[in-house]
mmCIF file of C-alpha atoms in Angstrom:
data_model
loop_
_atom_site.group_PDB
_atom_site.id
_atom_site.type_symbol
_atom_site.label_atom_id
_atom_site.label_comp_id
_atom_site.label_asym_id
_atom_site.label_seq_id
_atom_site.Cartn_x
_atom_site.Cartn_y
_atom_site.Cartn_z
ATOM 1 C CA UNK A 1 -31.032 -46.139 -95.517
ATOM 2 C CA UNK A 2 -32.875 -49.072 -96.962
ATOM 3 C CA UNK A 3 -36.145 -49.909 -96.770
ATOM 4 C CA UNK A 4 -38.743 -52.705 -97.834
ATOM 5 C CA UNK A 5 -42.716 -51.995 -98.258
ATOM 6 C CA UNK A 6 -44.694 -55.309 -98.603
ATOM 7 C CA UNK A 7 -47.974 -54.775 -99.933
ATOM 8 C CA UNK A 8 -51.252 -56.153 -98.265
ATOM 9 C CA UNK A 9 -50.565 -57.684 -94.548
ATOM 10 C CA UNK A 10 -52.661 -60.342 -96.046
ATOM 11 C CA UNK A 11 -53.154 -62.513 -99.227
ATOM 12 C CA UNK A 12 -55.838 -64.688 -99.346
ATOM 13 C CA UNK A 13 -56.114 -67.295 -102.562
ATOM 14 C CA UNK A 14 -57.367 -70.705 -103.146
ATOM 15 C CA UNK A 15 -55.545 -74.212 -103.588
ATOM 16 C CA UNK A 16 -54.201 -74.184 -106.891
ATOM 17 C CA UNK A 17 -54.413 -70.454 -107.849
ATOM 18 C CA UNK A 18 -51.427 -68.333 -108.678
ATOM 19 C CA UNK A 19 -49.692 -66.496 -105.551
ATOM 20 C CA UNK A 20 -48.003 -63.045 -105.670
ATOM 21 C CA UNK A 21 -46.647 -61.640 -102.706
ATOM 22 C CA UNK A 22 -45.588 -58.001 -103.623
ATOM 23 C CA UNK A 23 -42.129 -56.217 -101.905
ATOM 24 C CA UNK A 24 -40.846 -53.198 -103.390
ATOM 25 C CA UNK A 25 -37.491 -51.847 -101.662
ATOM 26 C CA UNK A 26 -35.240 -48.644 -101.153
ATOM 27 C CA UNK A 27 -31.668 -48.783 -101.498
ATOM 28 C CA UNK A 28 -28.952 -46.302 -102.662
ATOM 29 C CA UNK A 29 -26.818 -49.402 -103.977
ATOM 30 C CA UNK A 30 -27.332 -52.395 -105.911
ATOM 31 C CA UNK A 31 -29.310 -54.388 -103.299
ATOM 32 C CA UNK A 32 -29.348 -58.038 -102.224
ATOM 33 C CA UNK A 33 -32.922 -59.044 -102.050
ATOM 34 C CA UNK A 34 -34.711 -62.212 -99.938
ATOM 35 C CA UNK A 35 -38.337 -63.626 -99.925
ATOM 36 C CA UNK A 36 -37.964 -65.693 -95.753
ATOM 37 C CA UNK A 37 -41.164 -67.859 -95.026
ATOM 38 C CA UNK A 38 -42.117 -68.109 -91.378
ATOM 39 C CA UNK A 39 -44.568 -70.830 -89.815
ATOM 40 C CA UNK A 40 -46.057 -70.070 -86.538
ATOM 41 C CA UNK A 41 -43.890 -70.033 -83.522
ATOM 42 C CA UNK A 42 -40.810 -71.039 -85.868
ATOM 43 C CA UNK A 43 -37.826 -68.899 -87.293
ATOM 44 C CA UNK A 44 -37.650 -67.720 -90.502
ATOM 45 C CA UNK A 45 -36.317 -69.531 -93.296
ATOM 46 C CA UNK A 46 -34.734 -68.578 -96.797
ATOM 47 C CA UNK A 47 -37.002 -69.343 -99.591
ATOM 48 C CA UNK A 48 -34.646 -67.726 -102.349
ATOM 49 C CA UNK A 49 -32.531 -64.890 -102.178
ATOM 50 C CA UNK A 50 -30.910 -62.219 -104.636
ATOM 51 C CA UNK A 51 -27.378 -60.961 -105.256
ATOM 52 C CA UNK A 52 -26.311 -60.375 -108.600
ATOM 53 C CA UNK A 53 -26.700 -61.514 -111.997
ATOM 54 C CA UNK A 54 -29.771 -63.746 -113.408
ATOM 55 C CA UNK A 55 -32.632 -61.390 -111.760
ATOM 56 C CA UNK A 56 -35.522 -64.457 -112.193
ATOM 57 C CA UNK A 57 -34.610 -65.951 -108.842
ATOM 58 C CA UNK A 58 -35.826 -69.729 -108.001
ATOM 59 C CA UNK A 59 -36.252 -70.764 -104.612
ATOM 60 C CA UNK A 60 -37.465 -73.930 -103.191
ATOM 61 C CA UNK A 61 -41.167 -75.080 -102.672
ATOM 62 C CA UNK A 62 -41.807 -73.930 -106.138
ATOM 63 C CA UNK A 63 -41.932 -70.268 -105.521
ATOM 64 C CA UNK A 64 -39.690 -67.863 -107.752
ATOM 65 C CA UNK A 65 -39.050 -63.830 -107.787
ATOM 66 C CA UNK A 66 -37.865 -61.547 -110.361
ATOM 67 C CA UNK A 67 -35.899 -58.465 -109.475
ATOM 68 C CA UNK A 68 -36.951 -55.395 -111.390
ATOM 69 C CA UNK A 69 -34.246 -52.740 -111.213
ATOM 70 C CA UNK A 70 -36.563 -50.048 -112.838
ATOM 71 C CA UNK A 71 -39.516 -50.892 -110.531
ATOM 72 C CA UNK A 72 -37.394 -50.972 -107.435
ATOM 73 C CA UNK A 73 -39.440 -54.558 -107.091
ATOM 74 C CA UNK A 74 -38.660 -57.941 -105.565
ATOM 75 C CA UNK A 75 -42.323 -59.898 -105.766
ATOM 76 C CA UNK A 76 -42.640 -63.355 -104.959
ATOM 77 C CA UNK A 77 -44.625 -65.728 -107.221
ATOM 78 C CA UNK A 78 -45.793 -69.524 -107.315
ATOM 79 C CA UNK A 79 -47.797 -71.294 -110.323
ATOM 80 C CA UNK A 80 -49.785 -73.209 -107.537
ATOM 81 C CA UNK A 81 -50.751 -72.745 -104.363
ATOM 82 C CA UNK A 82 -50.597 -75.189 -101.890
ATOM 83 C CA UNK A 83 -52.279 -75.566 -98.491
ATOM 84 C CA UNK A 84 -48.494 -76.218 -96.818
ATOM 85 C CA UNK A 85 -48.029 -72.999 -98.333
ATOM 86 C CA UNK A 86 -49.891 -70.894 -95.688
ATOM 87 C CA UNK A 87 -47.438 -69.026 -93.713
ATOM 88 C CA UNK A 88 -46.031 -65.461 -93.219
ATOM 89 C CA UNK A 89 -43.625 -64.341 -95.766
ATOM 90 C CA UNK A 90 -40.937 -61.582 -94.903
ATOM 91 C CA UNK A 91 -39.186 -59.519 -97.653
ATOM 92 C CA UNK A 92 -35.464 -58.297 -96.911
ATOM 93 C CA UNK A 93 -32.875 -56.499 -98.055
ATOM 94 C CA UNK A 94 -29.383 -55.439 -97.434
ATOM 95 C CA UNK A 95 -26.932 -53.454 -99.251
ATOM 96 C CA UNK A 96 -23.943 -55.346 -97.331
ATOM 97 C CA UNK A 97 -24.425 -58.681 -98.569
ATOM 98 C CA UNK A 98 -25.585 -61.105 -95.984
ATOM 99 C CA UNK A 99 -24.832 -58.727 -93.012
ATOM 100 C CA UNK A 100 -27.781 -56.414 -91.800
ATOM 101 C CA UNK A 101 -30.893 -57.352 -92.904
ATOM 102 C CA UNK A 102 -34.045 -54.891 -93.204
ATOM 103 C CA UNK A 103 -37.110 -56.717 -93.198
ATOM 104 C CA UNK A 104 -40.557 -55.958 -94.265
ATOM 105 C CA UNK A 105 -43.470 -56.164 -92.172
ATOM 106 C CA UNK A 106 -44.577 -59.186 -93.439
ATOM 107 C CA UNK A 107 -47.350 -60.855 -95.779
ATOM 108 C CA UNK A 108 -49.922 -63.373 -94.198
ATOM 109 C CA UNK A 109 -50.842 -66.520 -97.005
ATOM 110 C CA UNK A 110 -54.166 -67.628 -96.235
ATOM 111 C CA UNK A 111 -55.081 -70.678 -98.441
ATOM 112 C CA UNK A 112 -58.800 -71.788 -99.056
ATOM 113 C CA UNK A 113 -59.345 -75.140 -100.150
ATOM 114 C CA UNK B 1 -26.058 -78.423 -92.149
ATOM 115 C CA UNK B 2 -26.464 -74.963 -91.102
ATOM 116 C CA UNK B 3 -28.473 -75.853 -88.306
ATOM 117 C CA UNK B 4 -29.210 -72.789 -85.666
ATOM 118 C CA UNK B 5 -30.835 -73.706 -82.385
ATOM 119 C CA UNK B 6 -32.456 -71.637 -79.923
ATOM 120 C CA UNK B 7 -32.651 -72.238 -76.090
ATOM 121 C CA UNK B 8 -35.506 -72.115 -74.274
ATOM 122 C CA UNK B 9 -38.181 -72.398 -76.676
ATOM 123 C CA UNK B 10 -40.544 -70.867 -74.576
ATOM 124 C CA UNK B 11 -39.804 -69.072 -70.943
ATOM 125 C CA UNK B 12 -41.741 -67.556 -68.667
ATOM 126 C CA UNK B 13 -40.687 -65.226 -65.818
ATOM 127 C CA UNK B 14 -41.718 -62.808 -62.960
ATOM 128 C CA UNK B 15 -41.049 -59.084 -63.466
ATOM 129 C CA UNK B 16 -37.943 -58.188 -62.411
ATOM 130 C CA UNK B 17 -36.097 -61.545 -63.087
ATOM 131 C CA UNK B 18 -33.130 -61.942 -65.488
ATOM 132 C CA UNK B 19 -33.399 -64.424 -68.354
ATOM 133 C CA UNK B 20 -30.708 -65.790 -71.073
ATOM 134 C CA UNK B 21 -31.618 -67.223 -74.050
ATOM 135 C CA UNK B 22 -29.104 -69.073 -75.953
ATOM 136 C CA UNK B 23 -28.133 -69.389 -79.392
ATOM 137 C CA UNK B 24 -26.061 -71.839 -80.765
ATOM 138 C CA UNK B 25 -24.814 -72.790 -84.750
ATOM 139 C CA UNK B 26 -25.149 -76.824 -84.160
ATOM 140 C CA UNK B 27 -22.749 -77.490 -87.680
ATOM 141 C CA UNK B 28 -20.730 -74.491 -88.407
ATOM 142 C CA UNK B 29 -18.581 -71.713 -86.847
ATOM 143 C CA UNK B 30 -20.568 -68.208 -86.684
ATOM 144 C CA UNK B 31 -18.133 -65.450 -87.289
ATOM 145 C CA UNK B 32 -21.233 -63.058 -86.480
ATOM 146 C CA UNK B 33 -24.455 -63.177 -84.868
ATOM 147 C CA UNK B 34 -27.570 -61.467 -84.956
ATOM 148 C CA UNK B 35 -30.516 -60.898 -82.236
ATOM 149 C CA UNK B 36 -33.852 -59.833 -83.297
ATOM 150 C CA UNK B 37 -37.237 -58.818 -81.814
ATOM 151 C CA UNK B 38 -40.567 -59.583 -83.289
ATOM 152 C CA UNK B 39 -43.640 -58.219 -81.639
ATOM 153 C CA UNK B 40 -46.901 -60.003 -82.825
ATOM 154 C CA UNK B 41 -47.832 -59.678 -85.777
ATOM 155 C CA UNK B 42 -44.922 -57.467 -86.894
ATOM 156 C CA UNK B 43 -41.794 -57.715 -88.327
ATOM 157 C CA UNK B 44 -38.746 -58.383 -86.982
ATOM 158 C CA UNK B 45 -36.454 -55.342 -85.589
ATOM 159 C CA UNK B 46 -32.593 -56.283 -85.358
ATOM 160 C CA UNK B 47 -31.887 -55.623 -81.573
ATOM 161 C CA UNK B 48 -27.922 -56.165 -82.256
ATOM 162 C CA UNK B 49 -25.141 -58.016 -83.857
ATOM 163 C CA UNK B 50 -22.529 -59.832 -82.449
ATOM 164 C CA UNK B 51 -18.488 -60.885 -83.302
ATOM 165 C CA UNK B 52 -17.116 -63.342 -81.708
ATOM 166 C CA UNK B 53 -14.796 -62.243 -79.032
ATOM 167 C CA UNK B 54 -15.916 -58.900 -79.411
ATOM 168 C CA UNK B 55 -18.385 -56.403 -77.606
ATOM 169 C CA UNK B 56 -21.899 -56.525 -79.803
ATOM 170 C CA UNK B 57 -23.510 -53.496 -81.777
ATOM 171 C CA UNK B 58 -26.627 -52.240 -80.681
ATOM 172 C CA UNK B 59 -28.710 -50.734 -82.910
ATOM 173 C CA UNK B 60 -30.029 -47.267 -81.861
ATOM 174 C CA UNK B 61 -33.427 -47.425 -79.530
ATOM 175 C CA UNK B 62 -31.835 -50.741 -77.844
ATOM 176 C CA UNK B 63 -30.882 -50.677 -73.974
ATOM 177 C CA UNK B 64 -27.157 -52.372 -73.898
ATOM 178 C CA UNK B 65 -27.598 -52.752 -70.414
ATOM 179 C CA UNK B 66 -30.904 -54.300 -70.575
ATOM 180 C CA UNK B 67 -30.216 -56.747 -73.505
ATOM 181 C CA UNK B 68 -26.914 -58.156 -72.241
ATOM 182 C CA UNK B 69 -25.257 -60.035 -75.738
ATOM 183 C CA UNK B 70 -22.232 -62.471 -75.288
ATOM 184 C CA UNK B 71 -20.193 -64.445 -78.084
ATOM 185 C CA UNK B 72 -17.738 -66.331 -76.572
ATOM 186 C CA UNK B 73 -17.096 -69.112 -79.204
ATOM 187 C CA UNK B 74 -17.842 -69.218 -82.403
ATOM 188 C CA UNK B 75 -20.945 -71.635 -82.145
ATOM 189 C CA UNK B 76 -22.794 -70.016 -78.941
ATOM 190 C CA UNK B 77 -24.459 -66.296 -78.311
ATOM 191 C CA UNK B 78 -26.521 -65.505 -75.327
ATOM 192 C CA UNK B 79 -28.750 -62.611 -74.956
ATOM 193 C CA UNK B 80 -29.523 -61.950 -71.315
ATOM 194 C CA UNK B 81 -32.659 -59.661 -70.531
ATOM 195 C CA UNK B 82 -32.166 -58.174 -67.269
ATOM 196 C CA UNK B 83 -34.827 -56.734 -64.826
ATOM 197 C CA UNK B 84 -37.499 -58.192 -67.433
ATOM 198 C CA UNK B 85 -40.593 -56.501 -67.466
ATOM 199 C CA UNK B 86 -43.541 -57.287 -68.938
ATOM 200 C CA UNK B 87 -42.973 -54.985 -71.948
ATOM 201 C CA UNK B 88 -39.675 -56.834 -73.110
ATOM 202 C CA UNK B 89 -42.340 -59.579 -73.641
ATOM 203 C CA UNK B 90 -41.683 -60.922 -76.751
ATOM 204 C CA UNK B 91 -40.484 -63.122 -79.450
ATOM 205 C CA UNK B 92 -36.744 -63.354 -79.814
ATOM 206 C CA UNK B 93 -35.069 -64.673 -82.873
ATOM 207 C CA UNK B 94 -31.133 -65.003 -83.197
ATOM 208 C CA UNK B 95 -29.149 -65.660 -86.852
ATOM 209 C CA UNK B 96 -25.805 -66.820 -87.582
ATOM 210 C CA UNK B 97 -23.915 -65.611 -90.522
ATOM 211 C CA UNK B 98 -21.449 -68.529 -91.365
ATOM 212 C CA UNK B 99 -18.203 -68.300 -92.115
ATOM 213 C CA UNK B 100 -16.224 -70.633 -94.208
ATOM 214 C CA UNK B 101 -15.355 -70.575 -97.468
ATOM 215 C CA UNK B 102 -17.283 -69.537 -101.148
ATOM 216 C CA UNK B 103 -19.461 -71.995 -102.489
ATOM 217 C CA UNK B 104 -20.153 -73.484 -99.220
ATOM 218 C CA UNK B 105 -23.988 -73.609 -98.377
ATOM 219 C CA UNK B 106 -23.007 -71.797 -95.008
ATOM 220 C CA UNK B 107 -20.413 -69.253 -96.557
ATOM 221 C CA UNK B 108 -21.944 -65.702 -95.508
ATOM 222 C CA UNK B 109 -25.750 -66.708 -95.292
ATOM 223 C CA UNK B 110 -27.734 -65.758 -92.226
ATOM 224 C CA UNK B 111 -29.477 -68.737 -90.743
ATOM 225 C CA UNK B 112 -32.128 -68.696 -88.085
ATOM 226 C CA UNK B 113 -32.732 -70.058 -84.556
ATOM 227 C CA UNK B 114 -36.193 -71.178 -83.855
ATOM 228 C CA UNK B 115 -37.293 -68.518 -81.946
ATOM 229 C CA UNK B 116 -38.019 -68.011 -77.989
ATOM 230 C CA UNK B 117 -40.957 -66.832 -76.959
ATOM 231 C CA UNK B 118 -40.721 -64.512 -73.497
ATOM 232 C CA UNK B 119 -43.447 -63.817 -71.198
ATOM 233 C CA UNK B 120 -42.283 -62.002 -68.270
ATOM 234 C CA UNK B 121 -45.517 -61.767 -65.700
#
């Protein structure tokens, strides 16, 4: 059975600074991995996503992940962060391509002007 | 494109009451469905997925006969909670997978509704 673990239910950083959201995963097969941002009261929607091949993923918005096999890791990064940027962020993964998704239990992104 | 739209947004009912919440893809056939629950300030639990013309599959710890799932077309799924009480409160999310062919933006990607938010009294 898969699994994702999402480090720290929150993230707090100021406007500008770097942002790493951490998701580490289980799977028994290659896995598809996806970083989802959610704004209050809203759905979720894809900010980048990972199947096979190139494992330095860029998504939109400026944020980028880079799937480590040997780390069993998925984290999300961005250069910058921005206030629009506050959100929850949901790690996911599925070992059936875009079928059933396992999701993390989210990241909060607080940003501080 | 890929547009997935939730209805009602927000709903709120007596205890004991039925609701349906719809879910439609607004520009692109769904071959499959998904309906998940998201308590506050937790992640969200897939409840069950859907084929068109077909019964859904609930995952294990879901009531079928509480959380009634129909997908009768390929661009609409209801999920109708019956006898709510005020524990099925909640926030319900739906996903379509698209269909259609490789290389389209839709082509087996799960896009998601809004959200509708439940209060049952």
């Amino acid at each position: 059975a898969q699994s994702v673990t999402q480090l720290g239910s929150h993230v707090s950083v100021s406007e500008g600074a770097l942002v790493l959201l951490r998701c580490n995963y289980s799977s028994s097969v290659p896995p598809y991995l996806f970083w989802y941002v959610q704004y209050p009261n809203q759905g979720l929607q894809l900010l980048l996503k990972y199947t096979t091949g190139a494992t330095l993923v860029k998504g939109i918005n400026g944020f980028e992940a880079e799937f480590k096999k040997s780390e069993t890791s998925f984290h999300l990064t961005k250069p910058s962060a921005h206030m629009s940027d506050a959100a929850e962020y949901f790690c996911a993964v599925s070992d059936t391509g875009f079928q059933k998704l396992v999701f993390g239990t989210g990241t909060r992104l607080l940003v501080s002007p | 494109g890929a547009v997935v739209s939730q209805h009602p947004s927000r709903v709120i009912c007596k205890s004991g009451t039925s609701v349906k919440i719809e879910c439609r893809s607004l520009d692109f056939q769904a071959t499959t469905m998904f309906w998940y629950r998201q308590f506050p300030k937790k992640s969200l639990m897939l409840m069950a997925t859907s084929n068109e013309g077909s019964k859904a599959t609930y995952e294990q710890g879901v009531e079928k006969d509480k959380f009634l799932i129909n997908h009768a077309s390929l661009t609409l799924s209801t999920l109708t909670v019956t006898s709510a009480h005020p524990e099925d409160s909640s926030f319900y999310i739906c996903s379509a997978r698209g269909g259609g062919t490789s290389g389209t933006s839709s082509y087996n990607e799960q896009f998601f509704g809004p959200g509708t938010r439940l209060t049952v009294l």
